[in-house]
Coordinates of N, CA and C in Angstrom, one line a residue:
Chain A
K1 N -148.2 16.9 -104.5 CA -147.1 17.5 -105.2 C -145.9 17.8 -104.2
N2 N -144.7 17.4 -104.7 CA -143.5 17.6 -103.8 C -143.2 19.1 -103.7
E3 N -142.7 19.4 -102.5 CA -142.3 20.8 -102.2 C -141.2 21.3 -103.1
V4 N -140.4 20.3 -103.6 CA -139.2 20.6 -104.4 C -139.3 19.8 -105.7
E5 N -139.4 20.4 -106.8 CA -139.6 19.7 -108.1 C -138.3 20.0 -108.9
Q6 N -137.8 18.9 -109.5 CA -136.7 19.0 -110.4 C -137.1 18.6 -111.9
S7 N -136.4 19.2 -112.8 CA -136.6 18.8 -114.2 C -135.3 19.0 -115.0
P8 N -135.0 18.1 -115.9 CA -135.7 16.8 -116.2 C -135.4 15.8 -115.2
Q9 N -136.2 14.7 -115.2 CA -135.9 13.5 -114.3 C -134.6 12.8 -114.8
N10 N -134.5 12.7 -116.1 CA -133.4 12.0 -116.7 C -132.9 12.8 -117.9
L11 N -131.6 12.8 -118.0 CA -130.9 13.7 -119.0 C -129.7 12.9 -119.6
T12 N -129.7 12.8 -120.9 CA -128.6 12.2 -121.6 C -127.9 13.2 -122.5
A13 N -126.6 13.4 -122.4 CA -125.9 14.4 -123.2 C -124.7 13.8 -123.8
Q14 N -124.2 14.5 -124.8 CA -122.9 14.1 -125.4 C -121.8 14.9 -124.7
E15 N -120.7 14.3 -124.6 CA -119.5 15.0 -124.0 C -119.3 16.3 -124.7
G16 N -119.1 17.3 -123.9 CA -118.9 18.7 -124.4 C -120.1 19.6 -124.3
E17 N -121.3 19.0 -124.2 CA -122.5 19.8 -124.2 C -122.7 20.6 -123.0
F18 N -123.4 21.7 -123.1 CA -123.8 22.5 -122.0 C -125.1 21.9 -121.4
I19 N -125.1 21.8 -120.1 CA -126.2 21.1 -119.4 C -126.9 22.0 -118.4
T20 N -128.2 22.0 -118.4 CA -129.0 22.7 -117.4 C -130.0 21.8 -116.7
I21 N -130.0 21.9 -115.4 CA -130.9 21.1 -114.5 C -131.7 22.2 -113.7
N22 N -133.0 22.0 -113.7 CA -133.8 23.0 -113.0 C -134.5 22.5 -111.7
C23 N -134.7 23.5 -110.8 CA -135.3 23.2 -109.6 C -136.3 24.3 -109.2
S24 N -137.5 23.9 -108.9 CA -138.5 24.8 -108.4 C -139.0 24.4 -107.0
Y25 N -139.3 25.3 -106.2 CA -139.7 25.0 -104.8 C -141.0 25.8 -104.5
S26 N -141.8 25.3 -103.6 CA -143.0 26.0 -103.2 C -143.1 26.5 -101.8
V27 N -142.0 26.3 -101.1 CA -142.0 26.8 -99.7 C -141.0 27.9 -99.5
G28 N -141.2 28.7 -98.5 CA -140.2 29.7 -98.1 C -138.9 29.1 -97.7
I29 N -137.8 29.6 -98.2 CA -136.5 28.9 -97.9 C -135.5 29.9 -97.3
S30 N -134.5 29.3 -96.6 CA -133.4 30.1 -96.1 C -132.2 29.9 -97.1
A31 N -132.1 28.6 -97.6 CA -131.0 28.3 -98.5 C -131.4 27.2 -99.4
L32 N -130.7 27.1 -100.5 CA -130.9 26.0 -101.5 C -129.6 25.3 -101.7
H33 N -129.6 24.0 -101.7 CA -128.4 23.2 -101.8 C -128.5 22.3 -103.1
W34 N -127.4 22.2 -103.8 CA -127.2 21.3 -104.9 C -126.3 20.2 -104.4
L35 N -126.7 18.9 -104.6 CA -125.9 17.8 -104.2 C -125.7 16.9 -105.4
Q36 N -124.6 16.1 -105.3 CA -124.3 15.2 -106.4 C -124.2 13.8 -105.7
Q37 N -125.0 12.8 -106.3 CA -124.9 11.4 -105.8 C -124.2 10.6 -106.9
H38 N -123.0 10.1 -106.6 CA -122.2 9.3 -107.5 C -122.9 8.0 -107.8
P39 N -122.5 7.4 -108.9 CA -123.1 6.0 -109.2 C -122.8 5.0 -108.1
G40 N -121.7 5.2 -107.3 CA -121.4 4.3 -106.2 C -122.3 4.6 -105.0
G41 N -123.0 5.7 -105.0 CA -124.0 6.0 -103.9 C -123.6 7.2 -103.0
G42 N -122.3 7.6 -103.0 CA -121.9 8.7 -102.1 C -122.5 10.0 -102.5
I43 N -122.8 10.8 -101.5 CA -123.4 12.1 -101.7 C -122.4 13.2 -101.4
V44 N -122.3 14.2 -102.3 CA -121.4 15.3 -102.0 C -122.1 16.6 -102.2
S45 N -121.9 17.6 -101.3 CA -122.5 18.9 -101.5 C -121.7 19.7 -102.5
L46 N -122.5 20.3 -103.5 CA -121.8 21.1 -104.5 C -121.9 22.5 -104.2
F47 N -123.1 23.0 -103.9 CA -123.3 24.4 -103.7 C -124.3 24.6 -102.6
M48 N -124.2 25.7 -101.9 CA -125.3 26.3 -101.0 C -125.5 27.7 -101.5
L49 N -126.8 28.0 -101.8 CA -127.1 29.3 -102.3 C -128.2 29.9 -101.5
S50 N -128.1 31.2 -101.2 CA -129.2 31.9 -100.6 C -129.6 33.1 -101.5
S51 N -128.7 33.4 -102.5 CA -129.1 34.4 -103.5 C -128.0 34.4 -104.6
G52 N -128.4 34.9 -105.7 CA -127.4 35.2 -106.8 C -126.9 33.9 -107.5
K53 N -125.6 33.8 -107.6 CA -124.9 32.9 -108.4 C -123.6 32.4 -107.8
K54 N -123.3 31.1 -108.0 CA -122.0 30.7 -107.5 C -121.4 29.8 -108.6
K55 N -120.0 29.8 -108.7 CA -119.3 29.1 -109.7 C -118.2 28.3 -109.1
H56 N -118.1 27.0 -109.5 CA -117.0 26.2 -109.1 C -116.5 25.3 -110.2
G57 N -115.4 25.7 -110.8 CA -114.9 25.0 -112.0 C -115.9 25.1 -113.1
R58 N -116.4 23.9 -113.6 CA -117.3 23.9 -114.7 C -118.8 24.0 -114.3
L59 N -119.0 24.1 -113.0 CA -120.3 24.1 -112.5 C -120.7 25.5 -112.1
I60 N -122.0 25.9 -112.4 CA -122.5 27.2 -112.1 C -123.9 26.9 -111.5
A61 N -124.2 27.6 -110.4 CA -125.6 27.5 -109.8 C -126.1 28.9 -109.6
T62 N -127.4 29.0 -110.0 CA -128.1 30.3 -109.8 C -129.4 30.1 -109.1
I63 N -129.8 31.2 -108.4 CA -131.1 31.1 -107.8 C -131.8 32.4 -108.0
N64 N -133.2 32.3 -108.2 CA -134.0 33.5 -108.3 C -135.1 33.3 -107.2
I65 N -134.9 34.1 -106.1 CA -135.7 33.9 -104.9 C -137.2 34.3 -105.2
Q66 N -137.4 35.3 -106.0 CA -138.7 35.8 -106.3 C -139.5 34.8 -107.1
E67 N -138.8 34.1 -108.0 CA -139.5 33.1 -108.8 C -139.4 31.7 -108.2
K68 N -138.7 31.6 -107.1 CA -138.6 30.3 -106.4 C -138.0 29.2 -107.4
H69 N -136.9 29.6 -108.0 CA -136.3 28.7 -109.0 C -134.8 28.8 -108.9
S70 N -134.2 27.6 -109.2 CA -132.7 27.5 -109.2 C -132.3 26.7 -110.4
S71 N -131.2 27.0 -111.0 CA -130.6 26.1 -112.0 C -129.2 25.8 -111.7
L72 N -128.9 24.5 -112.2 CA -127.5 24.1 -112.1 C -127.0 23.9 -113.5
H73 N -125.9 24.5 -113.9 CA -125.4 24.4 -115.2 C -124.0 23.7 -115.2
I74 N -123.8 22.9 -116.2 CA -122.5 22.2 -116.3 C -122.0 22.6 -117.7
T75 N -120.8 23.2 -117.7 CA -120.2 23.6 -119.0 C -119.2 22.5 -119.4
A76 N -119.1 22.3 -120.8 CA -118.2 21.3 -121.3 C -118.3 20.0 -120.6
S77 N -119.5 19.4 -120.6 CA -119.7 18.2 -119.8 C -118.8 17.1 -120.2
H78 N -118.6 16.2 -119.2 CA -117.7 15.1 -119.4 C -118.3 13.8 -118.8
P79 N -118.0 12.6 -119.3 CA -118.6 11.4 -118.8 C -118.4 11.3 -117.2
R80 N -117.4 11.9 -116.7 CA -117.3 11.8 -115.2 C -118.3 12.6 -114.5
D81 N -119.0 13.5 -115.2 CA -120.1 14.2 -114.6 C -121.4 13.4 -114.4
S82 N -121.4 12.2 -115.0 CA -122.6 11.3 -114.9 C -122.8 11.0 -113.4
A83 N -124.0 11.3 -113.0 CA -124.4 11.2 -111.6 C -125.9 11.6 -111.5
V84 N -126.4 11.5 -110.2 CA -127.7 12.1 -109.9 C -127.5 13.4 -109.2
Y85 N -128.1 14.4 -109.7 CA -128.0 15.8 -109.1 C -129.3 16.1 -108.4
I86 N -129.1 16.4 -107.1 CA -130.3 16.6 -106.2 C -130.3 18.0 -105.7
C87 N -131.5 18.6 -105.8 CA -131.8 19.9 -105.3 C -132.4 19.7 -103.9
A88 N -132.0 20.5 -103.0 CA -132.6 20.4 -101.6 C -132.8 21.8 -101.0
V89 N -133.8 22.1 -100.3 CA -134.0 23.4 -99.6 C -134.0 23.2 -98.1
S90 N -133.6 24.3 -97.5 CA -133.8 24.3 -96.0 C -134.5 25.6 -95.7
S91 N -135.4 25.6 -94.6 CA -136.2 26.7 -94.3 C -136.0 27.0 -92.8
G92 N -136.3 28.2 -92.4 CA -136.2 28.6 -91.0 C -134.7 28.6 -90.7
S93 N -134.4 28.4 -89.4 CA -133.0 28.5 -89.0 C -132.3 27.1 -89.0
Q94 N -133.1 26.1 -89.1 CA -132.6 24.7 -89.0 C -132.1 24.2 -90.3
G95 N -131.2 23.2 -90.2 CA -130.6 22.7 -91.5 C -131.2 21.5 -92.1
N96 N -132.4 21.1 -91.6 CA -132.9 19.9 -92.2 C -133.4 20.1 -93.6
L97 N -133.0 19.2 -94.5 CA -133.2 19.5 -95.9 C -134.4 18.8 -96.4
I98 N -135.1 19.5 -97.4 CA -136.3 18.9 -98.1 C -135.7 18.7 -99.5
F99 N -135.8 17.4 -100.0 CA -135.1 17.1 -101.2 C -136.1 17.0 -102.4
G100 N -135.5 17.3 -103.6 CA -136.2 17.0 -104.9 C -135.9 15.5 -105.2
K101 N -136.5 15.0 -106.2 CA -136.3 13.6 -106.6 C -135.1 13.3 -107.4
G102 N -134.4 14.3 -107.7 CA -133.1 14.1 -108.4 C -133.2 14.1 -109.9
T103 N -132.1 14.4 -110.6 CA -132.0 14.4 -112.0 C -130.8 13.4 -112.3
K104 N -131.1 12.4 -113.1 CA -130.1 11.4 -113.4 C -129.5 11.9 -114.7
L105 N -128.2 12.2 -114.7 CA -127.4 12.7 -115.8 C -126.5 11.7 -116.3
S106 N -126.5 11.4 -117.6 CA -125.6 10.5 -118.2 C -124.9 11.2 -119.4
V107 N -123.6 11.3 -119.3 CA -122.9 12.0 -120.4 C -122.1 11.0 -121.2
K108 N -122.4 10.9 -122.5 CA -121.8 9.9 -123.3 C -120.5 10.4 -124.0
P109 N -119.5 9.6 -124.1 CA -118.3 10.0 -124.8 C -118.4 10.2 -126.3
Chain B
D1 N -108.2 10.5 -94.2 CA -109.1 10.3 -93.1 C -110.6 10.6 -93.5
T2 N -111.5 9.6 -93.2 CA -112.9 9.8 -93.6 C -113.5 10.8 -92.7
A3 N -114.3 11.7 -93.3 CA -114.9 12.8 -92.5 C -116.1 12.3 -91.7
V4 N -117.0 11.6 -92.5 CA -118.2 11.0 -91.9 C -118.2 9.5 -92.2
S5 N -118.2 8.7 -91.3 CA -118.1 7.2 -91.5 C -119.3 6.5 -90.9
Q6 N -119.7 5.5 -91.6 CA -120.9 4.7 -91.1 C -120.5 3.2 -91.1
T7 N -121.0 2.5 -90.2 CA -120.9 1.0 -90.2 C -122.2 0.4 -89.8
P8 N -122.6 -0.7 -90.4 CA -121.9 -1.3 -91.5 C -122.3 -0.7 -92.8
K9 N -121.6 -1.1 -93.9 CA -122.0 -0.5 -95.2 C -123.2 -1.3 -95.8
Y10 N -123.2 -2.6 -95.5 CA -124.4 -3.4 -95.9 C -124.9 -4.1 -94.7
L11 N -126.2 -4.3 -94.6 CA -126.8 -5.0 -93.5 C -128.0 -5.8 -94.1
V12 N -127.9 -7.1 -94.0 CA -129.0 -8.0 -94.4 C -129.5 -8.7 -93.2
T13 N -130.9 -8.6 -93.0 CA -131.4 -9.2 -91.7 C -132.8 -9.7 -92.0
Q14 N -133.3 -10.4 -91.0 CA -134.7 -10.9 -91.1 C -135.7 -10.0 -90.5
M15 N -136.9 -10.0 -91.0 CA -138.0 -9.3 -90.3 C -138.1 -9.6 -88.9
G16 N -138.4 -8.6 -88.1 CA -138.5 -8.8 -86.6 C -137.3 -8.6 -85.8
N17 N -136.1 -8.6 -86.5 CA -134.9 -8.5 -85.8 C -134.7 -7.0 -85.4
D18 N -133.7 -6.8 -84.4 CA -133.3 -5.5 -84.0 C -131.9 -5.2 -84.5
K19 N -131.6 -4.1 -85.1 CA -130.3 -3.8 -85.6 C -129.9 -2.3 -85.3
S20 N -128.6 -2.1 -85.4 CA -128.1 -0.7 -85.2 C -127.1 -0.4 -86.3
I21 N -127.1 0.9 -86.6 CA -126.2 1.5 -87.6 C -125.4 2.6 -86.8
K22 N -124.1 2.6 -87.0 CA -123.3 3.6 -86.3 C -122.8 4.7 -87.2
C23 N -122.7 5.9 -86.7 CA -122.1 7.0 -87.5 C -121.2 7.8 -86.6
E24 N -120.1 8.2 -87.2 CA -119.1 9.0 -86.5 C -118.6 10.1 -87.5
Q25 N -118.4 11.3 -87.0 CA -117.8 12.3 -87.8 C -116.6 12.9 -87.0
N26 N -115.5 13.2 -87.8 CA -114.3 13.7 -87.2 C -114.0 15.2 -87.6
L27 N -115.1 15.9 -87.9 CA -115.0 17.2 -88.4 C -115.2 18.3 -87.3
G28 N -115.5 17.8 -86.1 CA -115.8 18.7 -85.0 C -117.1 19.5 -85.1
H29 N -118.0 18.9 -85.9 CA -119.3 19.5 -86.1 C -120.2 19.3 -84.9
D30 N -121.2 20.3 -84.7 CA -122.1 20.2 -83.6 C -123.4 19.4 -84.0
T31 N -123.7 19.3 -85.3 CA -125.0 18.8 -85.6 C -124.9 17.5 -86.5
M32 N -125.7 16.5 -86.3 CA -125.7 15.3 -87.1 C -127.1 14.9 -87.5
Y33 N -127.2 14.3 -88.6 CA -128.5 13.9 -89.2 C -128.6 12.5 -89.6
W34 N -129.8 11.9 -89.6 CA -130.1 10.7 -90.3 C -131.1 10.9 -91.4
Y35 N -130.8 10.4 -92.6 CA -131.7 10.5 -93.7 C -131.9 9.1 -94.2
K36 N -133.1 8.9 -94.8 CA -133.5 7.6 -95.4 C -133.7 7.8 -96.9
Q37 N -133.0 7.0 -97.7 CA -133.2 7.0 -99.2 C -134.0 5.8 -99.6
D38 N -135.2 5.9 -100.1 CA -136.0 4.8 -100.4 C -135.7 4.2 -101.8
S39 N -136.4 3.2 -102.2 CA -136.1 2.4 -103.4 C -136.2 3.3 -104.6
K40 N -136.9 4.4 -104.5 CA -137.0 5.3 -105.7 C -136.0 6.4 -105.6
K41 N -135.0 6.2 -104.7 CA -133.9 7.1 -104.5 C -134.3 8.5 -103.9
F42 N -135.5 8.5 -103.3 CA -135.9 9.8 -102.7 C -135.4 9.9 -101.3
L43 N -134.7 11.0 -101.0 CA -134.2 11.2 -99.6 C -135.1 12.0 -98.7
K44 N -135.1 11.6 -97.4 CA -136.0 12.3 -96.5 C -135.3 12.3 -95.1
I45 N -135.4 13.4 -94.5 CA -134.9 13.6 -93.1 C -135.6 12.7 -92.1
M46 N -134.8 12.1 -91.2 CA -135.4 11.3 -90.1 C -135.2 12.1 -88.8
F47 N -134.0 12.3 -88.5 CA -133.6 12.9 -87.2 C -132.5 13.9 -87.4
S48 N -132.5 14.9 -86.4 CA -131.3 15.8 -86.3 C -131.0 15.9 -84.9
Y49 N -129.7 15.9 -84.6 CA -129.2 16.1 -83.2 C -128.2 17.2 -83.2
N50 N -128.3 18.1 -82.2 CA -127.3 19.2 -82.1 C -126.7 19.1 -80.7
N51 N -125.4 18.8 -80.6 CA -124.7 18.7 -79.3 C -125.4 17.6 -78.4
K52 N -125.7 16.5 -79.0 CA -126.3 15.4 -78.3 C -127.8 15.6 -78.0
E53 N -128.4 16.7 -78.4 CA -129.8 16.9 -78.1 C -130.6 16.7 -79.4
L54 N -131.8 16.0 -79.3 CA -132.7 15.8 -80.4 C -133.3 17.2 -80.8
I55 N -133.1 17.5 -82.1 CA -133.7 18.8 -82.6 C -134.9 18.5 -83.5
I56 N -134.7 17.6 -84.4 CA -135.8 17.3 -85.4 C -136.1 15.8 -85.3
N57 N -137.4 15.5 -85.2 CA -137.8 14.1 -85.2 C -139.0 14.1 -86.2
E58 N -138.8 13.8 -87.4 CA -139.8 13.7 -88.4 C -140.7 12.6 -88.1
T59 N -141.8 12.4 -88.9 CA -142.8 11.4 -88.6 C -142.1 10.0 -89.0
V60 N -141.5 9.5 -88.0 CA -140.8 8.2 -88.1 C -141.3 7.3 -87.0
P61 N -141.6 6.0 -87.4 CA -142.1 5.1 -86.4 C -141.2 5.0 -85.1
N62 N -141.8 4.8 -84.0 CA -141.0 4.9 -82.8 C -140.1 3.6 -82.6
R63 N -140.2 2.7 -83.6 CA -139.2 1.6 -83.7 C -137.8 2.1 -84.0
F64 N -137.7 3.3 -84.5 CA -136.4 3.9 -84.8 C -136.0 4.8 -83.6
S65 N -134.9 4.5 -83.0 CA -134.4 5.4 -81.9 C -133.0 5.8 -82.1
P66 N -132.8 7.1 -82.3 CA -131.4 7.6 -82.4 C -130.8 7.7 -81.1
K67 N -129.5 7.6 -81.0 CA -128.8 7.8 -79.8 C -127.4 8.5 -80.0
S68 N -127.2 9.5 -79.3 CA -126.0 10.3 -79.5 C -125.2 10.3 -78.2
P69 N -124.2 9.4 -78.1 CA -123.4 9.4 -76.8 C -122.5 10.6 -76.7
D70 N -122.1 11.2 -77.8 CA -121.3 12.4 -77.8 C -121.5 13.1 -79.1
K71 N -121.0 14.3 -79.3 CA -121.4 15.1 -80.5 C -120.8 14.5 -81.7
A72 N -119.8 13.6 -81.6 CA -119.1 13.0 -82.8 C -119.8 11.8 -83.3
H73 N -120.8 11.3 -82.5 CA -121.4 10.0 -82.8 C -123.0 10.1 -82.8
L74 N -123.6 9.5 -83.8 CA -125.1 9.4 -83.8 C -125.4 8.1 -84.4
N75 N -125.9 7.2 -83.5 CA -126.3 5.9 -83.9 C -127.8 5.8 -84.1
L76 N -128.1 4.8 -84.9 CA -129.6 4.6 -85.2 C -129.9 3.1 -84.9
H77 N -130.8 3.0 -83.9 CA -131.2 1.6 -83.6 C -132.6 1.4 -84.1
I78 N -132.9 0.2 -84.7 CA -134.2 -0.1 -85.3 C -134.7 -1.4 -84.6
N79 N -135.8 -1.3 -84.0 CA -136.5 -2.5 -83.4 C -137.5 -3.1 -84.4
S80 N -137.7 -4.4 -84.2 CA -138.7 -5.1 -85.0 C -138.8 -4.7 -86.4
L81 N -137.7 -5.0 -87.1 CA -137.5 -4.6 -88.5 C -138.6 -5.1 -89.4
E82 N -139.1 -4.2 -90.3 CA -140.1 -4.6 -91.3 C -139.6 -4.5 -92.7
L83 N -140.3 -5.1 -93.6 CA -139.8 -5.1 -95.0 C -139.7 -3.7 -95.5
G84 N -140.6 -2.8 -95.1 CA -140.6 -1.4 -95.6 C -139.4 -0.6 -95.1
D85 N -138.6 -1.2 -94.1 CA -137.5 -0.5 -93.6 C -136.3 -0.6 -94.6
S86 N -136.4 -1.5 -95.5 CA -135.3 -1.7 -96.5 C -135.1 -0.4 -97.2
A87 N -133.9 0.1 -97.2 CA -133.5 1.4 -97.8 C -132.0 1.6 -97.6
V88 N -131.6 2.8 -98.1 CA -130.2 3.2 -97.8 C -130.3 4.3 -96.7
Y89 N -129.6 4.2 -95.7 CA -129.6 5.2 -94.6 C -128.3 6.0 -94.6
F90 N -128.4 7.3 -94.7 CA -127.3 8.2 -94.7 C -127.2 9.0 -93.5
C91 N -126.0 9.1 -92.9 CA -125.7 10.0 -91.8 C -125.1 11.2 -92.4
A92 N -125.2 12.4 -91.8 CA -124.6 13.6 -92.3 C -124.3 14.5 -91.1
S93 N -123.4 15.4 -91.3 CA -123.1 16.4 -90.2 C -122.9 17.8 -90.8
S94 N -123.1 18.8 -90.0 CA -122.9 20.1 -90.4 C -122.4 20.9 -89.2
R95 N -121.7 22.0 -89.5 CA -121.0 22.7 -88.4 C -121.9 23.1 -87.2
Q96 N -123.0 23.8 -87.5 CA -123.8 24.3 -86.4 C -125.3 24.0 -86.6
G97 N -125.6 23.2 -87.7 CA -127.0 22.9 -87.9 C -127.8 24.1 -88.5
K98 N -127.1 25.1 -89.0 CA -127.8 26.2 -89.6 C -128.3 25.8 -91.1
S99 N -129.3 26.5 -91.5 CA -129.8 26.2 -92.9 C -128.8 26.5 -94.0
T100 N -127.8 27.4 -93.7 CA -126.8 27.7 -94.6 C -125.5 26.9 -94.5
D101 N -125.5 26.0 -93.6 CA -124.3 25.2 -93.4 C -124.3 24.1 -94.5
T102 N -123.1 23.8 -95.0 CA -122.9 22.7 -95.9 C -123.0 21.4 -95.0
Q103 N -123.6 20.4 -95.6 CA -123.7 19.1 -95.0 C -122.8 18.1 -95.6
Y104 N -122.2 17.3 -94.8 CA -121.2 16.3 -95.2 C -121.8 14.9 -94.9
F105 N -121.9 14.1 -96.0 CA -122.6 12.9 -95.9 C -121.7 11.7 -95.7
G106 N -122.1 10.7 -94.9 CA -121.4 9.4 -94.9 C -121.7 8.6 -96.1
P107 N -121.1 7.5 -96.3 CA -121.2 6.7 -97.5 C -122.5 5.9 -97.6
G108 N -123.3 5.9 -96.5 CA -124.6 5.2 -96.6 C -124.5 3.8 -96.1
T109 N -125.6 3.3 -95.5 CA -125.7 1.9 -95.1 C -126.9 1.3 -95.8
R110 N -126.7 0.3 -96.6 CA -127.8 -0.3 -97.4 C -128.4 -1.4 -96.5
L111 N -129.6 -1.2 -96.0 CA -130.3 -2.2 -95.2 C -131.3 -3.0 -96.0
T112 N -131.2 -4.3 -95.9 CA -132.2 -5.2 -96.6 C -132.8 -6.0 -95.6
V113 N -134.2 -6.0 -95.5 CA -134.9 -6.8 -94.6 C -135.6 -7.9 -95.4
L114 N -135.4 -9.1 -95.0 CA -135.9 -10.2 -95.7 C -137.1 -10.8 -95.0

């Protein structure tokens, strides 16, 4: 079993829908990161969370440390949001990331 | 200006060859990483360097040797390439290598071993 589990693996949505991607982890962490991998392959960091909630534009990320769970929400989804969303955790003081397998999101117009 | 750059973008080579991938960051960061993304798109840490010193060396065959001539560069040299080395290799950097630091990724190098 992977230390970081994401669900769903694949997600298809209609433009405008509210989207939730879940991440659960089984190790103690210092921080949780949400990353976006574009269809062209590039990886961009979206959020770093150690507690609570963060919002950037239409994206919201939350974390519950006690339940070892994080969610990434996308409001008013758009076809340009189509990408793979990857949850990753870091533990201890070092920054090496342990990754989930990613959620492939496809938003249809 | 590209923050983290890698060369080459694509690399096709025969089994048994030796090849290098170069990475440079112009962000002034202290820490650089190499990650491998396999055919199932799963990412895994390979190495981490902080100010030219090796910090993390995950279970990677010793055919893989990272070299950091200065803190802006982290190159990956691979000896005796095998079919299983085919993957996309990503370089990344972060300010101080802390777990709370944002990591900035290069565009990736797709290595195909024939």
